[in-house]
Short mmCIF file of C-alpha atoms in Angstrom, two decimals:
data_model
loop_
_atom_site.label_atom_id
_atom_site.label_comp_id
_atom_site.label_asym_id
_atom_site.label_seq_id
_atom_site.Cartn_x
_atom_site.Cartn_y
_atom_site.Cartn_z
CA MET I 1 50.94 20.25 -8.62
CA ILE I 2 53.74 22.08 -10.43
CA ARG I 3 53.92 25.61 -11.77
CA GLN I 4 55.57 26.73 -14.96
CA LYS I 5 58.97 28.33 -14.51
CA LYS I 6 61.04 30.37 -16.95
CA GLY I 7 58.94 29.23 -19.88
CA ILE I 8 59.37 25.53 -19.06
CA SER I 9 56.12 23.56 -19.03
CA VAL I 10 55.03 21.52 -16.03
CA GLU I 11 55.55 18.29 -17.97
CA GLU I 12 59.11 19.27 -18.87
CA ARG I 13 59.87 20.24 -15.29
CA LEU I 14 58.52 16.93 -14.00
CA ASN I 15 60.46 14.89 -16.57
CA HIS I 16 63.64 16.78 -15.75
CA PHE I 17 63.14 16.20 -12.03
CA LEU I 18 62.44 12.49 -12.45
CA LYS I 19 65.72 12.05 -14.34
CA ASN I 20 67.55 12.76 -11.08
CA ASP I 21 69.65 9.81 -9.94
CA ILE I 22 67.70 9.68 -6.69
CA PHE I 23 65.08 7.80 -8.72
CA ASP I 24 67.52 5.27 -10.22
CA LYS I 25 66.69 2.59 -7.67
CA LEU I 26 62.98 3.09 -8.26
CA ARG I 27 63.60 3.01 -12.01
CA GLU I 28 65.29 -0.38 -11.65
CA MET I 29 62.40 -1.75 -9.62
CA ASN I 30 59.69 -0.27 -11.84
CA PRO I 31 60.85 1.25 -15.15
CA ASN I 32 57.34 2.58 -15.80
CA PHE I 33 56.82 4.29 -12.45
CA MET I 34 56.40 7.66 -14.17
CA GLU I 35 53.12 6.46 -15.64
CA LYS I 36 51.62 6.51 -12.15
CA ILE I 37 52.29 10.22 -11.75
CA GLU I 38 49.76 12.73 -13.03
CA VAL I 39 51.00 16.29 -13.12
CA ILE I 40 48.64 19.24 -12.72
CA TYR I 41 49.51 22.84 -13.41
CA GLY I 42 49.06 25.14 -10.46
CA ASP I 43 50.41 28.38 -9.06
CA LEU I 44 50.03 29.32 -5.40
CA GLU I 45 50.26 33.03 -6.17
CA LYS I 46 47.14 33.00 -8.36
CA GLU I 47 43.71 33.62 -6.94
CA ASP I 48 42.30 30.32 -8.19
CA LEU I 49 45.65 28.51 -7.74
CA GLY I 50 45.83 28.31 -11.52
CA PHE I 51 43.71 25.15 -11.80
CA SER I 52 41.74 24.59 -14.98
CA PRO I 53 38.07 23.56 -14.46
CA GLU I 54 38.91 20.05 -15.70
CA ASP I 55 41.88 19.65 -13.35
CA ARG I 56 39.85 20.89 -10.41
CA ARG I 57 37.13 18.36 -11.23
CA ARG I 58 39.69 15.54 -11.37
CA LEU I 59 41.05 16.52 -7.98
CA VAL I 60 37.63 16.77 -6.38
CA GLU I 61 36.60 13.35 -7.67
CA ASN I 62 39.81 11.39 -7.08
CA VAL I 63 41.99 12.79 -4.31
CA ASN I 64 42.25 10.97 -0.97
CA VAL I 65 45.09 12.90 0.68
CA ILE I 66 46.32 16.44 0.07
CA ILE I 67 49.86 17.19 1.26
CA HIS I 68 50.50 20.93 1.16
CA ASN I 69 54.28 21.18 1.31
CA ALA I 70 54.84 24.19 -0.95
CA SER I 71 55.82 27.56 0.45
CA MET I 72 57.99 30.56 -0.21
CA VAL I 73 61.04 30.29 2.03
CA TYR I 74 62.88 33.44 0.94
CA PHE I 75 63.01 35.56 4.08
CA VAL I 76 63.64 38.76 2.13
CA ALA I 77 61.01 38.35 -0.59
CA LYS I 78 58.26 40.92 -1.01
CA VAL I 79 55.79 40.72 1.86
CA SER I 80 52.75 40.34 -0.38
CA ARG I 81 54.31 37.42 -2.27
CA ILE I 82 55.18 35.55 0.93
CA LEU I 83 51.74 36.09 2.45
CA ARG I 84 49.88 35.29 -0.75
CA THR I 85 51.89 32.09 -1.26
CA ASN I 86 52.09 30.86 2.32
CA VAL I 87 48.75 32.00 3.75
CA ILE I 88 46.16 32.80 1.09
CA ALA I 89 47.08 29.72 -0.96
CA THR I 90 46.63 27.55 2.13
CA GLN I 91 43.12 28.93 2.53
CA LYS I 92 42.38 28.18 -1.13
CA LEU I 93 43.67 24.62 -0.79
CA LEU I 94 41.53 24.09 2.29
CA GLU I 95 38.50 25.19 0.29
CA LEU I 96 39.46 22.73 -2.43
CA ALA I 97 39.91 19.99 0.16
CA ARG I 98 36.39 20.56 1.47
CA GLU I 99 35.04 19.84 -2.02
CA CYS I 100 36.98 16.57 -2.38
CA ARG I 101 34.55 13.67 -2.14
CA HIS I 102 36.92 11.03 -0.81
CA LEU I 103 39.33 13.06 1.29
CA MET I 104 40.90 11.25 4.24
CA ALA I 105 43.41 13.90 5.29
CA PHE I 106 44.57 17.42 4.51
CA VAL I 107 48.20 17.74 5.58
CA TYR I 108 49.82 21.12 6.06
CA VAL I 109 53.61 20.92 6.27
CA SER I 110 54.73 23.80 8.46
CA THR I 111 58.00 24.27 10.35
CA ALA I 112 59.02 23.48 13.90
CA TYR I 113 60.04 27.14 14.20
CA SER I 114 56.64 28.64 13.40
CA HIS I 115 56.36 29.57 17.09
CA HIS I 116 60.05 29.87 17.88
CA TYR I 117 59.50 32.32 20.75
CA ASN I 118 58.77 29.22 22.86
CA GLN I 119 61.86 27.37 24.03
CA THR I 120 59.91 24.11 24.09
CA ILE I 121 57.77 23.43 21.01
CA GLU I 122 54.85 21.24 22.02
CA GLU I 123 52.64 19.26 19.65
CA LYS I 124 49.77 21.68 19.90
CA PHE I 125 48.38 24.78 18.26
CA TYR I 126 49.57 28.16 19.51
CA PRO I 127 47.88 31.57 19.31
CA PRO I 128 48.31 33.00 15.79
CA PRO I 129 50.00 36.30 14.97
CA ALA I 130 47.26 37.45 12.58
CA ASP I 131 43.90 36.59 11.10
CA LEU I 132 42.96 36.34 7.44
CA LYS I 133 41.57 39.88 7.30
CA LEU I 134 44.83 41.40 8.51
CA ILE I 135 46.79 39.29 6.03
CA LYS I 136 44.65 40.53 3.14
CA ASP I 137 45.02 44.13 4.32
CA LEU I 138 48.80 43.74 4.44
CA ILE I 139 48.90 42.22 0.97
CA ARG I 140 46.80 45.08 -0.39
CA ALA I 141 49.00 47.70 1.28
CA ASP I 142 52.17 46.06 0.00
CA GLU I 143 50.91 45.72 -3.57
CA GLU I 144 49.59 49.28 -3.72
CA ASN I 145 53.06 50.62 -2.94
CA ALA I 146 55.72 49.94 -5.58
CA ALA I 147 58.40 49.79 -2.89
CA GLY I 148 56.21 47.63 -0.67
CA VAL I 149 55.57 48.18 3.01
CA THR I 150 58.51 49.53 4.99
CA LYS I 151 60.81 47.44 7.15
CA GLU I 152 59.43 49.25 10.19
CA VAL I 153 55.89 48.19 9.31
CA VAL I 154 57.02 44.61 8.75
CA GLN I 155 58.87 44.55 12.07
CA SER I 156 55.91 45.92 13.99
CA MET I 157 53.70 43.40 12.23
CA VAL I 158 55.75 40.28 12.92
CA ASP I 159 56.26 41.32 16.57
CA LYS I 160 57.84 38.35 18.39
CA TRP I 161 58.24 36.34 15.19
CA ILE I 162 61.77 36.61 13.83
CA ASN I 163 60.78 37.08 10.18
CA ILE I 164 57.85 37.21 7.81
CA TYR I 165 58.32 33.54 6.86
CA SER I 166 57.74 32.15 10.37
CA PHE I 167 54.96 34.72 10.80
CA SER I 168 53.22 33.41 7.67
CA LYS I 169 53.61 29.75 8.66
CA ALA I 170 52.17 30.40 12.12
CA THR I 171 49.22 32.21 10.57
CA ALA I 172 48.61 29.37 8.12
CA GLU I 173 48.60 26.83 10.95
CA GLU I 174 45.74 28.71 12.57
CA LEU I 175 43.87 28.78 9.26
CA VAL I 176 44.09 24.99 9.16
CA ARG I 177 42.87 24.62 12.74
CA ASP I 178 40.02 27.08 12.33
CA PHE I 179 38.90 25.60 9.02
CA ALA I 180 39.05 22.05 10.38
CA ARG I 181 36.94 22.91 13.41
CA LYS I 182 34.32 24.75 11.40
CA THR I 183 33.98 22.15 8.64
CA SER I 184 35.11 18.89 10.35
CA LEU I 185 37.74 18.55 7.63
CA PRO I 186 40.34 15.94 8.71
CA CYS I 187 43.51 18.04 9.05
CA ILE I 188 47.10 17.54 10.17
CA VAL I 189 49.86 20.07 10.77
CA TYR I 190 53.31 18.50 10.41
CA ARG I 191 56.26 20.47 11.82
CA PRO I 192 59.74 19.29 10.79
CA SER I 193 62.86 21.01 12.11
CA ILE I 194 66.02 21.54 9.98
CA VAL I 195 65.88 19.05 7.13
CA ILE I 196 69.22 17.80 5.83
CA SER I 197 70.24 15.10 3.35
CA THR I 198 69.04 11.53 3.18
CA TYR I 199 70.31 9.16 5.85
CA LYS I 200 69.67 5.74 4.34
CA GLU I 201 67.75 5.75 1.11
CA PRO I 202 68.20 5.73 -1.71
CA ILE I 203 71.52 7.65 -2.03
CA PRO I 204 73.20 10.61 -0.32
CA TRP I 205 71.03 13.42 -1.67
CA ILE I 206 69.78 16.88 -0.85
CA GLY I 207 67.34 18.81 -2.97
CA ASN I 208 68.08 22.49 -2.38
CA LYS I 209 70.73 25.10 -1.69
CA ASN I 210 68.86 27.04 0.96
CA GLY I 211 69.80 28.10 4.47
CA PRO I 212 72.21 25.75 6.27
CA VAL I 213 73.23 24.11 2.98
CA VAL I 214 74.90 27.35 1.87
CA LEU I 215 76.83 27.66 5.12
CA ILE I 216 77.99 24.05 5.25
CA SER I 217 78.97 24.15 1.57
CA ALA I 218 81.03 27.25 2.32
CA GLY I 219 82.73 25.42 5.18
CA MET I 220 83.38 22.36 3.04
CA ASN I 221 85.00 24.50 0.35
CA GLY I 222 87.15 26.45 2.79
CA TYR I 223 85.34 29.80 2.61
CA LEU I 224 83.82 29.73 6.09
CA HIS I 225 85.77 29.09 9.29
CA VAL I 226 84.32 31.28 12.03
CA LEU I 227 80.75 31.20 13.32
CA TYR I 228 78.99 33.45 15.80
CA TRP I 229 77.43 30.44 17.45
CA TYR I 230 76.97 29.00 20.90
CA GLU I 231 78.80 25.71 20.52
CA HIS I 232 77.04 24.03 23.44
CA VAL I 233 73.52 24.51 22.08
CA THR I 234 71.67 21.67 20.40
CA ILE I 235 71.25 21.85 16.64
CA ASP I 236 68.05 20.12 15.56
CA MET I 237 68.64 18.32 12.26
CA ILE I 238 66.56 15.59 10.64
CA PRO I 239 67.33 13.50 7.53
CA VAL I 240 64.95 14.13 4.65
CA ASP I 241 64.15 10.45 4.00
CA MET I 242 63.19 9.89 7.64
CA THR I 243 61.23 13.15 7.64
CA ILE I 244 59.12 11.91 4.74
CA ASN I 245 58.67 8.53 6.42
CA GLY I 246 57.55 10.30 9.58
CA LEU I 247 55.04 12.32 7.57
CA LEU I 248 53.63 9.19 5.94
CA ALA I 249 53.46 7.42 9.30
CA ALA I 250 51.60 10.38 10.81
CA ILE I 251 49.07 10.37 7.95
CA TRP I 252 48.55 6.62 8.29
CA ASP I 253 48.03 6.83 12.03
CA PHE I 254 45.73 9.84 11.74
CA VAL I 255 43.50 8.09 9.20
CA VAL I 256 43.49 4.63 10.81
CA ASN I 257 43.66 5.36 14.54
CA ARG I 258 42.07 8.78 14.86
CA LYS I 259 40.00 9.12 18.02
CA SER I 260 38.88 12.72 17.59
CA ASN I 261 37.67 15.09 14.89
CA GLU I 262 40.08 17.71 16.19
CA PRO I 263 42.97 18.71 13.89
CA GLN I 264 46.28 17.25 15.03
CA VAL I 265 49.84 18.57 15.26
CA TYR I 266 52.84 16.28 14.76
CA ASN I 267 56.34 17.59 15.42
CA TYR I 268 59.43 15.94 14.02
CA GLY I 269 62.76 16.94 15.51
CA SER I 270 65.85 15.37 17.03
CA SER I 271 66.47 17.66 20.02
CA ASP I 272 64.23 15.65 22.35
CA TRP I 273 64.99 12.35 20.66
CA ASN I 274 68.64 12.16 19.68
CA PRO I 275 70.24 15.57 20.39
CA LEU I 276 73.42 16.78 18.69
CA LYS I 277 75.47 19.64 20.10
CA VAL I 278 76.98 22.22 17.75
CA PHE I 279 80.55 21.50 18.87
CA GLU I 280 80.02 17.77 18.30
CA GLY I 281 78.63 18.33 14.82
CA CYS I 282 81.45 20.72 13.90
CA ALA I 283 84.13 18.36 15.21
CA GLN I 284 82.68 15.42 13.33
CA GLY I 285 82.27 17.48 10.17
CA ILE I 286 85.89 18.68 10.27
CA GLU I 287 87.15 15.14 10.82
CA ILE I 288 85.15 13.89 7.83
CA LEU I 289 86.24 16.79 5.61
CA ARG I 290 89.89 16.20 6.37
CA LYS I 291 89.53 12.53 5.49
CA ASN I 292 87.39 13.19 2.43
CA PRO I 293 88.27 16.70 1.19
CA SER I 294 86.73 18.58 -1.70
CA VAL I 295 88.89 19.30 -4.73
CA LYS I 296 87.25 22.74 -4.85
CA ALA I 297 88.43 23.71 -1.37
CA VAL I 298 90.44 26.93 -1.19
CA TRP I 299 91.69 26.38 2.37
CA TYR I 300 92.22 23.64 4.91
CA PRO I 301 88.97 22.94 6.79
CA PHE I 302 88.60 24.23 10.35
CA PHE I 303 85.83 25.83 12.40
CA ILE I 304 85.89 28.22 15.33
CA CYS I 305 82.66 28.97 17.21
CA SER I 306 82.46 32.08 19.37
CA ASN I 307 79.57 33.58 21.30
CA ASN I 308 81.46 36.84 21.87
CA ILE I 309 80.61 39.35 19.16
CA LEU I 310 83.95 41.20 19.44
CA VAL I 311 85.97 37.99 19.22
CA PHE I 312 83.82 36.86 16.31
CA LEU I 313 84.32 40.12 14.41
CA LEU I 314 88.08 39.96 14.96
CA LEU I 315 88.28 36.35 13.79
CA HIS I 316 85.88 37.07 10.93
CA THR I 317 88.20 39.82 9.73
CA LEU I 318 91.34 37.69 10.10
CA CYS I 319 89.95 34.44 8.69
CA HIS I 320 87.45 35.67 6.10
CA VAL I 321 87.70 39.32 5.08
CA LEU I 322 91.47 39.82 4.79
CA PRO I 323 92.20 36.50 3.02
CA SER I 324 89.35 37.13 0.57
CA LEU I 325 90.62 40.62 -0.23
CA PHE I 326 94.20 39.40 -0.58
CA ILE I 327 93.34 36.47 -2.86
CA ASP I 328 91.00 38.55 -5.02
CA LEU I 329 93.69 41.21 -5.37
CA PHE I 330 96.13 38.49 -6.41
CA ARG I 331 93.60 37.20 -8.96
CA LEU I 332 93.13 40.71 -10.35
CA LEU I 333 96.87 41.13 -10.78
CA ARG I 334 96.90 37.88 -12.76
CA GLY I 335 94.06 39.10 -14.96
CA LYS I 336 91.44 36.84 -13.39
CA LYS I 337 87.99 37.73 -12.11
CA PRO I 338 87.75 38.26 -8.32
CA VAL I 339 85.31 35.81 -6.73
CA LEU I 340 86.02 35.36 -3.03
CA VAL I 341 84.64 38.69 -1.82
CA ARG I 342 81.40 38.00 -3.69
CA ILE I 343 81.19 34.50 -2.19
CA LEU I 344 81.96 35.87 1.27
CA PHE I 345 79.20 38.46 0.88
CA SER I 346 76.71 35.74 -0.11
CA VAL I 347 77.70 33.47 2.77
CA THR I 348 77.60 36.33 5.28
CA LYS I 349 74.16 37.37 4.03
CA ASN I 350 72.84 33.82 4.51
CA TYR I 351 74.44 33.59 7.93
CA ARG I 352 72.89 36.88 9.06
CA LEU I 353 69.46 35.56 8.09
CA LEU I 354 70.05 32.39 10.11
CA SER I 355 72.03 33.89 13.00
CA TYR I 356 69.04 33.96 15.36
CA PHE I 357 68.60 30.22 14.94
CA ALA I 358 72.34 29.63 15.29
CA ARG I 359 72.43 31.22 18.73
CA SER I 360 69.21 29.80 20.14
CA GLU I 361 68.14 26.40 21.36
CA TRP I 362 64.80 24.63 21.34
CA ILE I 363 63.39 21.37 22.58
CA ILE I 364 61.05 20.10 19.89
CA LYS I 365 58.74 17.51 21.37
CA ALA I 366 57.94 14.62 19.04
CA ASP I 367 56.07 12.27 21.34
CA LYS I 368 53.36 11.41 18.82
CA LEU I 369 55.80 10.02 16.25
CA LYS I 370 57.50 8.01 18.98
CA GLU I 371 54.14 6.57 19.98
CA ILE I 372 53.10 5.89 16.39
CA GLN I 373 56.08 3.57 15.98
CA THR I 374 54.67 1.32 18.70
CA ARG I 375 51.62 0.81 16.48
CA MET I 376 53.58 0.08 13.30
CA ASN I 377 54.28 -3.54 12.43
CA LYS I 378 57.76 -4.88 11.74
CA VAL I 379 57.46 -4.59 7.96
CA ASP I 380 56.29 -0.97 8.14
CA LEU I 381 59.08 -0.06 10.55
CA GLU I 382 61.59 -1.44 8.04
CA GLU I 383 59.93 0.15 5.02
CA PHE I 384 59.30 3.53 6.65
CA PRO I 385 62.05 4.04 9.27
CA CYS I 386 61.51 7.28 11.17
CA ASP I 387 63.13 6.54 14.54
CA LEU I 388 65.53 9.44 15.03
CA GLY I 389 66.96 7.63 18.03
CA SER I 390 68.61 5.20 15.62
CA VAL I 391 70.53 7.93 13.78
CA ASP I 392 74.32 7.83 14.03
CA TRP I 393 75.13 11.51 13.60
CA TYR I 394 78.66 10.85 12.36
CA LYS I 395 77.19 8.80 9.54
CA GLY I 396 74.46 11.39 9.02
CA ILE I 397 76.96 14.24 8.69
CA GLU I 398 79.15 12.12 6.43
CA ARG I 399 76.23 11.47 4.08
CA PHE I 400 75.24 15.14 4.25
CA LEU I 401 78.70 16.13 3.05
CA MET I 402 78.59 13.45 0.35
CA ALA I 403 75.27 14.90 -0.82
CA LEU I 404 76.83 18.37 -0.96
CA ARG I 405 79.70 16.97 -3.03
CA LYS I 406 77.15 15.56 -5.46
CA LEU I 407 75.42 18.95 -5.53
CA GLN I 408 78.64 20.54 -6.78
CA ASN I 409 79.32 17.74 -9.28
CA GLU I 410 82.01 15.94 -7.32
CA PRO I 411 82.31 12.18 -6.75
CA PRO I 412 81.23 10.93 -3.29
CA TYR I 413 84.81 10.21 -2.24
CA ALA I 414 87.91 12.37 -2.61
CA SER I 415 90.15 11.88 -5.61
CA ILE I 416 93.93 11.59 -5.35
CA GLU I 417 94.13 15.15 -6.62
CA ALA I 418 91.80 16.37 -3.85
CA LYS I 419 93.83 14.60 -1.16
CA ARG I 420 97.09 16.00 -2.53
CA LYS I 421 95.61 19.49 -2.61
CA ASN I 422 94.29 19.08 0.93
CA ARG I 423 97.75 18.04 2.14
CA ASN I 424 99.28 21.16 0.59
CA LEU I 425 96.55 23.32 2.10
CA MET I 426 97.24 21.75 5.49
CA ILE I 427 100.93 22.64 5.24
CA LEU I 428 100.03 26.18 4.20
CA HIS I 429 97.45 26.47 6.98
CA TYR I 430 99.79 25.43 9.77
CA THR I 431 102.62 27.52 8.32
CA VAL I 432 100.41 30.62 8.35
CA CYS I 433 99.18 29.80 11.86
CA GLY I 434 102.76 29.36 13.06
CA LEU I 435 103.91 32.62 11.51
CA PHE I 436 100.91 34.44 12.94
CA ALA I 437 101.65 33.00 16.39
CA LEU I 438 105.29 34.11 16.15
CA PHE I 439 104.22 37.56 14.98
CA SER I 440 101.76 37.82 17.87
CA LEU I 441 104.45 36.79 20.35
CA TYR I 442 106.81 39.35 18.85
CA ILE I 443 104.22 42.11 19.19
CA PHE I 444 103.47 41.02 22.75
CA TYR I 445 107.19 40.94 23.58
CA THR I 446 107.74 44.38 22.04
CA ILE I 447 104.83 45.94 23.93
CA THR I 448 105.82 44.25 27.19
CA SER I 449 109.46 45.31 26.84
CA SER I 450 108.45 48.89 26.10
CA PHE I 451 106.14 48.93 29.10
CA ILE I 452 108.84 47.53 31.41
CA SER I 453 111.36 50.05 30.09
CA PHE I 454 108.86 52.83 30.70
CA LEU I 455 108.34 51.69 34.30
CA SER I 456 112.10 51.39 34.87
CA ALA I 457 112.84 54.88 33.54
#
């Protein structure tokens, strides 16, 4: 199901997407693979999901598995849009699923952070923040007011949920559970954690520029150096190819080995499987960036993590704000458009939205996927690898950075020009650090001397 966007038809959007080089390997194996894909127009924000009567009939008569992976992930979008897309549309898809004559599974892809107020995320359903009636009332109130509901109303509504997105995903999970129990519809809730680039197949690739991607891109390009982050917490990342394999394995096991009519929850995260600490990830990332730098970098790569807000603000000013202002002023004097302050504002905005997750730690239990692998045969384990314990995080981060390079139209490995530029930036970086250290020592010496003179007087 694809919706139209900016006047581009669903067929055009699909064809454009399938031209991506991530499908090159598949194209070599089966040049006509596109013929197996049938696209249907749909729109989650519409009351009837935008299906034509004919398309709805085709779905009802032919679908075996529905994977509901679409959602609105913009934390600051209008409340009614988020709730209509993430909650009401889920209800509509459940109603469609009940009509499907050959349905084996309805799969709702949620997030491991839908109930983030728990430090340990178990593979179970949790009490929801709202019911369908409240959601509809909130949508109505938001749409009746041109400015939408106030921030105060939103905050009181989400309560212990950090934002309206996680609130909506938690509510939708309960819709799935309630609907499944009332109708005996075979339902799964799949909760992945932070999805990053591919790990093995088919190429280093990432499909969006949301959330952590913005921050890591900023670090790769030398815009971001200081993070208000607890460096000893675990960061739960999962490669997208293994995440999809885990989803497919969960569906297979649910359909083939299901022992109960109860809806099931499957978590997929690395924190309880193959944990990675923030300081380890940062150190590995910096090492990789220095070996394989980006030609678009504006400064030598380095990261400082601080959990002290005053230290962070001081370093943020020294490492981000002042250099951005200075360079933009220099660009203005040369008749060029200032860009760094705008980039810094964008990066800071993204970081503020994610700061709660950067300073918190969760254990995401994924026992069911671990157990499923014991029931998979050797061929399936090779075809659908989802064992996060086998992930080498250095390799994973390296491929993540390669995917980001591809996203900004760079080759996977640094050019001679990029390495030369990085060497010059390194010299500049250590020169500035040395001068700053000397200046700091001079200030310290001056203050100390003045204080001693004052005491001696």
